């Protein structure tokens, strides 16, 4: 059995971190990379088990890859997604038996056997929950898609899949605790009868670009930006309706960045044709786009804890977000939060900031000052506390974002 030393006492702990996708790749691979990188930087022993490595981390205690042969990655599609995930799970369970870590950190759909192996050895297991309860995600996205006359995007992780849901339910039921990154996520589990004691709050983070200097707010027309997939789940239709209903659209600009769901694009119709709105597609420099904008619009209907809301604050772009966005901020301090789907309130927030440079400046300064609490290093500290502390929905430094 591994050491039982507590990280809260300033000592290192041993962590088996199982990630069943390409480690360091865009998306959740980037989240996993930052978690592991900062755990290692903080002095902990991380035994990484992953399918393949797109970006390495220096200083790992060990590295095991489940879907690489002679240094070459075997894509999930070769074996099929489900078989690849099951293979990785069995592989990670075998590595666990050799390493005997203090704690085990697992990701969705590839964790059952690893959790069982940990439980047999009295090792606590922590299951990452990057989005809301999967049944909630299915229901919310399906309802909004139906309201818009759409079907959930084929192949999307939010298209209803009873087999996937059953797998996740078994993982949730057997893990020692669930790692929830926001109140929005925690609430969906509590609403379905999960005991609060099994939910451990942590956070995600961002990599600030260094010292950020923003010009004083001078009353120029408001500039807004949307960064995310152009699909119903991200709520761009709400953002556009609010923007066009606000005085900000008369002189301001609203730039939309992200991969486009073509069926959803047809629903948006004339809203994108307004002269103040520009659809820009993907951007290679999201931080630069945020740094040039006054506000971020992200009225998501379902989200875990959107990384773009961390990035926006770090560069002084004021987040205007829904309660479902999972943003780590305080309403009317670091940004403005509206009830999910409430276009009128979002429009009022746009009018407020368009007409009050003083308010925009106050929020911008507070968002920038909040930046040091939003780093991946701070996220790793909250993760270690989640591993080692008694259950609680609030971790020191966490600020609720659901009090609009």
Short mmCIF file of C-alpha atoms in Angstrom, two decimals:
data_model
loop_
_atom_site.label_atom_id
_atom_site.label_comp_id
_atom_site.label_asym_id
_atom_site.label_seq_id
_atom_site.Cartn_x
_atom_site.Cartn_y
_atom_site.Cartn_z
CA UNK A 1 0.00 0.00 0.00
CA UNK A 2 1.27 3.47 -0.79
CA UNK A 3 1.98 6.26 1.64
CA UNK A 4 -0.89 7.84 3.55
CA UNK A 5 0.88 11.16 4.01
CA UNK A 6 -1.42 14.14 3.76
CA UNK A 7 -0.84 16.88 1.19
CA UNK A 8 -2.43 19.27 3.67
CA UNK A 9 0.64 18.74 5.87
CA UNK A 10 2.85 19.90 3.02
CA UNK A 11 3.98 16.40 2.06
CA UNK A 12 3.75 14.81 -1.36
CA UNK A 13 1.11 12.29 -2.26
CA UNK A 14 1.17 9.58 -4.90
CA UNK A 15 -1.55 9.83 -7.56
CA UNK A 16 -2.44 7.37 -10.30
CA UNK A 17 -4.03 9.56 -12.98
CA UNK A 18 -5.92 7.62 -15.65
CA UNK A 19 -6.87 9.52 -18.81
CA UNK A 20 -8.38 7.43 -21.65
CA UNK A 21 -7.65 9.78 -24.55
CA UNK A 22 -4.67 11.53 -26.14
CA UNK A 23 -3.02 13.36 -23.25
CA UNK A 24 -2.36 17.01 -24.02
CA UNK A 25 -4.54 17.12 -27.14
CA UNK A 26 -7.02 20.02 -27.54
CA UNK A 27 -10.18 19.86 -25.43
CA UNK A 28 -10.26 17.65 -22.35
CA UNK A 29 -6.74 16.47 -23.17
CA UNK A 30 -5.55 20.02 -22.45
CA UNK A 31 -7.45 20.07 -19.15
CA UNK A 32 -5.87 16.77 -18.12
CA UNK A 33 -2.41 18.00 -19.15
CA UNK A 34 -2.69 21.09 -17.00
CA UNK A 35 -3.95 19.15 -14.00
CA UNK A 36 -1.08 16.68 -14.18
CA UNK A 37 1.55 19.29 -14.99
CA UNK A 38 0.65 21.41 -11.98
CA UNK A 39 0.39 18.41 -9.64
CA UNK A 40 3.94 17.48 -10.66
CA UNK A 41 5.14 21.08 -10.29
CA UNK A 42 3.65 21.12 -6.79
CA UNK A 43 5.88 18.17 -5.87
CA UNK A 44 3.44 15.27 -6.00
CA UNK A 45 4.23 11.85 -7.51
CA UNK A 46 2.00 11.35 -10.53
CA UNK A 47 1.77 7.99 -12.26
CA UNK A 48 0.13 8.86 -15.58
CA UNK A 49 -1.79 6.17 -17.46
CA UNK A 50 -3.07 7.39 -20.81
CA UNK A 51 -3.76 6.05 -24.28
CA UNK A 52 -1.07 8.21 -25.91
CA UNK A 53 0.81 11.45 -25.34
CA UNK A 54 0.29 14.47 -27.57
CA UNK A 55 2.20 16.74 -25.20
CA UNK A 56 4.52 15.37 -22.50
CA UNK A 57 4.92 16.47 -18.87
CA UNK A 58 8.39 16.49 -17.36
CA UNK A 59 8.91 14.95 -13.94
CA UNK A 60 6.28 12.21 -13.94
CA UNK A 61 6.83 9.40 -11.45
CA UNK A 62 5.90 7.00 -14.26
CA UNK A 63 4.18 6.95 -17.63
CA UNK A 64 2.18 4.05 -19.06
CA UNK A 65 0.43 4.18 -22.45
CA UNK A 66 -2.38 1.78 -23.28
CA UNK A 67 -2.84 2.47 -26.99
CA UNK A 68 0.67 2.92 -28.32
CA UNK A 69 2.84 0.41 -30.15
CA UNK A 70 6.51 1.19 -30.78
CA UNK A 71 5.82 4.82 -29.98
CA UNK A 72 2.94 5.11 -32.45
CA UNK A 73 -0.60 5.92 -31.36
CA UNK A 74 -3.43 3.50 -32.11
CA UNK A 75 -6.52 5.65 -32.79
CA UNK A 76 -9.67 4.76 -30.85
CA UNK A 77 -11.48 4.13 -34.13
CA UNK A 78 -9.25 1.11 -34.89
CA UNK A 79 -10.70 -0.85 -31.97
CA UNK A 80 -13.90 1.16 -31.70
CA UNK A 81 -14.58 3.77 -29.02
CA UNK A 82 -16.17 1.45 -26.45
CA UNK A 83 -13.55 -1.30 -26.82
CA UNK A 84 -10.73 1.22 -26.62
CA UNK A 85 -12.11 2.72 -23.41
CA UNK A 86 -12.64 -0.73 -21.87
CA UNK A 87 -9.11 -1.78 -22.81
CA UNK A 88 -7.65 1.33 -21.24
CA UNK A 89 -9.64 0.71 -18.06
CA UNK A 90 -8.26 -2.85 -17.74
CA UNK A 91 -4.76 -1.57 -18.48
CA UNK A 92 -5.00 1.16 -15.81
CA UNK A 93 -6.26 -1.35 -13.25
CA UNK A 94 -3.16 -3.49 -13.83
CA UNK A 95 -0.88 -0.47 -13.46
CA UNK A 96 -2.63 0.46 -10.23
CA UNK A 97 -1.92 -2.98 -8.79
CA UNK A 98 1.80 -2.40 -9.40
CA UNK A 99 2.04 1.22 -8.26
CA UNK A 100 -0.28 1.21 -5.21
CA UNK A 101 -0.77 5.00 -5.11
CA UNK A 102 -2.34 7.05 -2.33
CA UNK A 103 -5.25 8.16 -4.55
CA UNK A 104 -6.65 7.37 -7.99
CA UNK A 105 -8.04 9.96 -10.42
CA UNK A 106 -10.15 8.61 -13.29
CA UNK A 107 -12.06 10.08 -16.24
CA UNK A 108 -15.47 9.12 -17.69
CA UNK A 109 -16.33 5.83 -19.38
CA UNK A 110 -13.03 4.14 -18.67
CA UNK A 111 -13.02 3.74 -14.91
CA UNK A 112 -15.06 0.81 -13.61
CA UNK A 113 -12.27 -1.74 -13.30
CA UNK A 114 -9.78 0.85 -12.09
CA UNK A 115 -12.21 1.93 -9.37
CA UNK A 116 -12.79 -1.71 -8.41
CA UNK A 117 -9.04 -2.35 -8.22
CA UNK A 118 -8.61 0.72 -6.01
CA UNK A 119 -11.47 -0.24 -3.72
CA UNK A 120 -10.06 -3.76 -3.28
CA UNK A 121 -6.88 -2.16 -1.95
CA UNK A 122 -8.61 0.52 0.17
CA UNK A 123 -7.32 3.29 -2.11
CA UNK A 124 -9.72 6.24 -2.57
CA UNK A 125 -10.83 6.88 -6.15
CA UNK A 126 -11.95 10.23 -7.57
CA UNK A 127 -14.01 10.37 -10.73
CA UNK A 128 -13.71 13.55 -12.83
CA UNK A 129 -17.10 15.07 -13.75
CA UNK A 130 -16.34 17.55 -16.56
CA UNK A 131 -20.00 18.28 -17.32
CA UNK A 132 -23.34 18.13 -15.57
CA UNK A 133 -25.04 14.81 -14.76
CA UNK A 134 -25.21 13.07 -18.13
CA UNK A 135 -28.97 12.52 -17.95
CA UNK A 136 -29.37 16.24 -17.28
CA UNK A 137 -27.15 17.08 -20.25
CA UNK A 138 -29.19 14.81 -22.53
CA UNK A 139 -32.50 16.27 -21.34
CA UNK A 140 -31.48 19.93 -21.47
CA UNK A 141 -29.85 19.75 -24.90
CA UNK A 142 -32.68 17.66 -26.36
CA UNK A 143 -35.33 20.06 -25.06
CA UNK A 144 -33.61 23.16 -26.41
CA UNK A 145 -32.84 21.46 -29.72
CA UNK A 146 -36.47 20.44 -30.09
CA UNK A 147 -37.60 23.98 -29.27
CA UNK A 148 -35.40 25.21 -32.11
CA UNK A 149 -36.55 22.47 -34.48
CA UNK A 150 -33.21 20.64 -34.37
CA UNK A 151 -32.05 17.15 -33.48
CA UNK A 152 -28.99 16.82 -31.19
CA UNK A 153 -25.87 16.67 -33.36
CA UNK A 154 -25.10 13.10 -34.43
CA UNK A 155 -22.02 11.79 -32.67
CA UNK A 156 -22.18 14.54 -30.05
CA UNK A 157 -21.44 13.60 -26.45
CA UNK A 158 -24.78 15.21 -25.63
CA UNK A 159 -26.88 13.01 -27.90
CA UNK A 160 -28.79 10.52 -25.75
CA UNK A 161 -26.94 7.21 -25.32
CA UNK A 162 -28.42 4.84 -22.71
CA UNK A 163 -25.37 2.55 -22.76
CA UNK A 164 -23.03 5.42 -22.02
CA UNK A 165 -25.33 6.70 -19.27
CA UNK A 166 -25.43 3.27 -17.63
CA UNK A 167 -21.62 3.07 -17.70
CA UNK A 168 -21.31 6.48 -16.09
CA UNK A 169 -23.91 5.65 -13.46
CA UNK A 170 -21.86 2.61 -12.41
CA UNK A 171 -18.74 4.76 -12.17
CA UNK A 172 -20.51 7.39 -10.08
CA UNK A 173 -21.94 4.74 -7.78
CA UNK A 174 -18.62 3.03 -7.04
CA UNK A 175 -16.07 5.87 -6.94
CA UNK A 176 -15.14 7.21 -3.52
CA UNK A 177 -16.10 10.73 -4.60
CA UNK A 178 -17.00 12.77 -7.66
CA UNK A 179 -14.90 15.78 -8.65
CA UNK A 180 -17.34 18.57 -9.58
CA UNK A 181 -15.91 21.82 -11.00
CA UNK A 182 -18.88 24.15 -10.43
CA UNK A 183 -22.13 24.67 -8.57
CA UNK A 184 -23.95 24.12 -11.85
CA UNK A 185 -22.56 20.57 -12.01
CA UNK A 186 -23.03 19.83 -8.31
CA UNK A 187 -26.68 20.87 -8.41
CA UNK A 188 -27.55 18.38 -11.15
CA UNK A 189 -26.21 15.54 -8.99
CA UNK A 190 -27.89 16.74 -5.82
CA UNK A 191 -31.17 17.05 -7.74
CA UNK A 192 -30.87 13.36 -8.64
CA UNK A 193 -30.41 12.23 -5.06
CA UNK A 194 -26.62 12.13 -4.69
CA UNK A 195 -25.40 12.66 -1.17
CA UNK A 196 -23.53 15.93 -0.78
CA UNK A 197 -20.76 14.07 1.03
CA UNK A 198 -19.75 12.33 -2.20
CA UNK A 199 -19.24 15.55 -4.16
CA UNK A 200 -15.83 17.21 -3.94
CA UNK A 201 -15.52 20.72 -5.33
CA UNK A 202 -12.45 21.66 -7.31
CA UNK A 203 -11.90 24.04 -10.21
CA UNK A 204 -10.36 24.30 -13.62
CA UNK A 205 -7.97 27.07 -14.65
CA UNK A 206 -6.20 28.99 -17.36
CA UNK A 207 -2.72 30.06 -18.37
CA UNK A 208 -2.59 33.87 -18.10
CA UNK A 209 -0.52 35.60 -20.79
CA UNK A 210 1.62 37.44 -18.23
CA UNK A 211 1.20 41.08 -17.26
CA UNK A 212 -1.95 42.43 -18.92
CA UNK A 213 -2.53 46.12 -19.50
CA UNK A 214 -5.93 47.33 -20.65
CA UNK A 215 -6.72 50.88 -21.70
CA UNK A 216 -9.08 52.80 -19.47
CA UNK A 217 -12.72 52.46 -20.48
CA UNK A 218 -13.54 55.65 -22.35
CA UNK A 219 -17.12 55.26 -23.47
CA UNK A 220 -16.30 53.82 -26.90
CA UNK A 221 -18.92 51.50 -28.45
CA UNK A 222 -19.09 48.14 -26.67
CA UNK A 223 -17.20 45.23 -28.20
CA UNK A 224 -18.43 41.71 -27.43
CA UNK A 225 -17.09 38.28 -28.30
CA UNK A 226 -18.46 34.73 -28.28
CA UNK A 227 -15.93 31.87 -28.16
CA UNK A 228 -17.23 28.33 -28.35
CA UNK A 229 -18.86 25.83 -30.64
CA UNK A 230 -21.67 27.45 -32.60
CA UNK A 231 -24.39 25.08 -31.42
CA UNK A 232 -27.58 25.19 -29.38
CA UNK A 233 -25.87 24.01 -26.17
CA UNK A 234 -23.70 27.12 -26.02
CA UNK A 235 -26.72 29.41 -26.35
CA UNK A 236 -25.50 31.68 -29.13
CA UNK A 237 -29.14 32.27 -30.14
CA UNK A 238 -29.76 33.79 -26.71
CA UNK A 239 -26.64 35.94 -27.04
CA UNK A 240 -27.72 37.22 -30.45
CA UNK A 241 -31.27 37.97 -29.31
CA UNK A 242 -29.97 39.88 -26.30
CA UNK A 243 -27.38 41.74 -28.38
CA UNK A 244 -29.91 42.82 -31.03
CA UNK A 245 -32.36 43.90 -28.31
CA UNK A 246 -29.75 46.05 -26.60
CA UNK A 247 -28.51 49.54 -27.38
CA UNK A 248 -25.02 48.04 -27.67
CA UNK A 249 -25.83 46.74 -31.16
CA UNK A 250 -26.42 50.26 -32.50
CA UNK A 251 -22.74 51.22 -32.46
CA UNK A 252 -20.91 48.20 -31.02
CA UNK A 253 -19.54 45.00 -32.52
CA UNK A 254 -20.20 41.36 -31.70
CA UNK A 255 -17.62 38.86 -33.01
CA UNK A 256 -18.50 35.15 -33.03
CA UNK A 257 -15.68 32.57 -33.05
CA UNK A 258 -16.01 28.79 -33.15
CA UNK A 259 -16.65 25.69 -35.20
CA UNK A 260 -20.09 25.87 -36.77
CA UNK A 261 -22.93 23.36 -36.58
CA UNK A 262 -24.49 23.91 -40.00
CA UNK A 263 -28.01 22.90 -38.98
CA UNK A 264 -27.89 25.34 -36.08
CA UNK A 265 -26.53 28.05 -38.35
CA UNK A 266 -29.72 27.87 -40.38
CA UNK A 267 -31.76 28.48 -37.21
CA UNK A 268 -29.82 31.67 -36.45
CA UNK A 269 -30.82 33.07 -39.84
CA UNK A 270 -31.05 36.84 -40.14
CA UNK A 271 -29.62 37.43 -36.69
CA UNK A 272 -26.16 36.88 -38.12
CA UNK A 273 -26.86 39.32 -40.95
CA UNK A 274 -27.04 42.34 -38.65
CA UNK A 275 -24.21 44.78 -39.49
CA UNK A 276 -22.90 44.72 -35.90
CA UNK A 277 -22.42 40.90 -35.93
CA UNK A 278 -19.52 39.08 -37.57
CA UNK A 279 -19.15 35.29 -37.81
CA UNK A 280 -15.39 34.69 -37.82
CA UNK A 281 -15.03 30.89 -37.59
CA UNK A 282 -12.15 29.34 -35.64
CA UNK A 283 -9.39 31.45 -34.17
CA UNK A 284 -5.82 30.43 -33.43
CA UNK A 285 -5.50 33.17 -30.78
CA UNK A 286 -8.50 33.09 -28.44
CA UNK A 287 -6.69 35.04 -25.71
CA UNK A 288 -5.91 37.83 -28.18
CA UNK A 289 -9.57 38.04 -29.21
CA UNK A 290 -10.66 38.18 -25.57
CA UNK A 291 -8.03 40.80 -24.74
CA UNK A 292 -9.39 43.07 -27.48
CA UNK A 293 -13.03 42.75 -26.40
CA UNK A 294 -14.92 44.44 -23.59
CA UNK A 295 -17.21 41.51 -22.77
CA UNK A 296 -17.55 37.78 -23.31
CA UNK A 297 -21.06 36.52 -24.03
CA UNK A 298 -21.60 32.90 -23.01
CA UNK A 299 -25.26 32.13 -22.26
CA UNK A 300 -24.77 28.33 -22.18
CA UNK A 301 -27.70 26.07 -21.38
CA UNK A 302 -25.44 23.23 -20.14
CA UNK A 303 -21.77 23.33 -19.21
CA UNK A 304 -19.25 22.00 -16.72
CA UNK A 305 -17.06 25.02 -16.05
CA UNK A 306 -16.19 26.74 -19.31
CA UNK A 307 -12.45 27.44 -19.55
CA UNK A 308 -13.10 30.52 -21.68
CA UNK A 309 -14.68 32.22 -18.64
CA UNK A 310 -11.38 31.84 -16.78
CA UNK A 311 -9.40 33.11 -19.76
CA UNK A 312 -11.66 36.12 -20.21
CA UNK A 313 -11.14 37.31 -16.64
CA UNK A 314 -7.39 36.80 -16.88
CA UNK A 315 -7.18 39.33 -19.73
CA UNK A 316 -9.80 41.78 -18.42
CA UNK A 317 -12.70 40.78 -20.68
CA UNK A 318 -15.85 40.95 -18.54
CA UNK A 319 -17.87 37.70 -18.64
CA UNK A 320 -21.63 38.01 -19.19
CA UNK A 321 -22.63 34.41 -18.55
CA UNK A 322 -25.56 32.20 -17.66
CA UNK A 323 -25.83 30.32 -14.38
CA UNK A 324 -25.24 27.15 -16.44
CA UNK A 325 -21.81 28.29 -17.66
CA UNK A 326 -20.11 27.15 -14.43
CA UNK A 327 -18.02 30.33 -14.27
CA UNK A 328 -15.81 30.93 -11.24
CA UNK A 329 -16.84 34.50 -10.50
CA UNK A 330 -19.04 36.65 -8.32
CA UNK A 331 -21.98 38.47 -9.88
CA UNK A 332 -21.46 42.23 -10.21
CA UNK A 333 -17.88 41.88 -8.99
CA UNK A 334 -15.95 40.02 -11.72
CA UNK A 335 -18.77 39.79 -14.28
CA UNK A 336 -22.53 39.62 -14.67
CA UNK A 337 -24.57 36.42 -14.35
CA UNK A 338 -28.07 35.89 -15.72
CA UNK A 339 -30.54 33.01 -15.27
CA UNK A 340 -30.15 30.49 -18.07
CA UNK A 341 -32.24 31.46 -21.08
CA UNK A 342 -33.13 34.91 -19.70
CA UNK A 343 -32.60 37.08 -22.77
CA UNK A 344 -34.13 40.17 -21.18
CA UNK A 345 -31.67 40.15 -18.28
CA UNK A 346 -28.71 39.59 -20.58
CA UNK A 347 -29.87 42.48 -22.78
CA UNK A 348 -30.16 44.66 -19.66
CA UNK A 349 -26.59 43.72 -18.71
CA UNK A 350 -25.41 44.76 -22.17
CA UNK A 351 -27.28 48.05 -21.90
CA UNK A 352 -25.76 48.67 -18.46
CA UNK A 353 -22.19 48.21 -19.66
CA UNK A 354 -22.78 50.03 -22.93
CA UNK A 355 -24.14 53.06 -21.09
CA UNK A 356 -21.86 53.04 -18.04
CA UNK A 357 -18.12 53.08 -18.73
CA UNK A 358 -17.61 53.35 -14.98
CA UNK A 359 -19.34 50.03 -14.35
CA UNK A 360 -17.48 48.34 -17.21
CA UNK A 361 -14.18 49.64 -15.86
CA UNK A 362 -14.95 48.46 -12.32
CA UNK A 363 -15.79 44.96 -13.50
CA UNK A 364 -12.76 44.83 -15.78
CA UNK A 365 -10.36 45.78 -12.99
CA UNK A 366 -11.91 43.21 -10.63
CA UNK A 367 -11.73 40.49 -13.28
CA UNK A 368 -8.04 41.21 -13.87
CA UNK A 369 -7.36 41.19 -10.13
CA UNK A 370 -9.12 37.82 -9.92
CA UNK A 371 -6.70 36.33 -12.45
CA UNK A 372 -4.15 34.92 -9.96
CA UNK A 373 -6.92 32.80 -8.41
CA UNK A 374 -7.79 31.34 -11.81
CA UNK A 375 -4.48 29.73 -12.76
CA UNK A 376 -3.92 26.02 -13.26
CA UNK A 377 -1.61 26.11 -10.23
CA UNK A 378 -4.54 27.31 -8.11
CA UNK A 379 -6.67 24.60 -9.72
CA UNK A 380 -4.14 21.93 -8.72
CA UNK A 381 -4.19 23.15 -5.12
CA UNK A 382 -7.99 22.81 -5.07
CA UNK A 383 -7.67 19.34 -6.60
CA UNK A 384 -5.28 18.16 -3.89
CA UNK A 385 -7.63 19.54 -1.26
CA UNK A 386 -10.47 17.61 -2.88
CA UNK A 387 -8.37 14.43 -2.68
CA UNK A 388 -7.46 14.91 0.97
CA UNK A 389 -10.19 16.89 2.72
CA UNK A 390 -13.47 15.86 4.17
CA UNK A 391 -16.33 16.27 1.69
CA UNK A 392 -17.58 19.79 1.10
CA UNK A 393 -19.14 21.65 -1.78
CA UNK A 394 -17.08 24.76 -1.05
CA UNK A 395 -13.29 24.87 -1.30
CA UNK A 396 -11.38 27.85 0.07
CA UNK A 397 -11.37 30.59 -2.50
CA UNK A 398 -14.35 29.27 -4.47
CA UNK A 399 -16.97 31.90 -5.27
CA UNK A 400 -20.48 30.96 -6.27
CA UNK A 401 -21.61 32.11 -9.68
CA UNK A 402 -25.32 31.42 -9.38
CA UNK A 403 -26.54 34.54 -7.60
CA UNK A 404 -27.58 36.90 -10.33
#
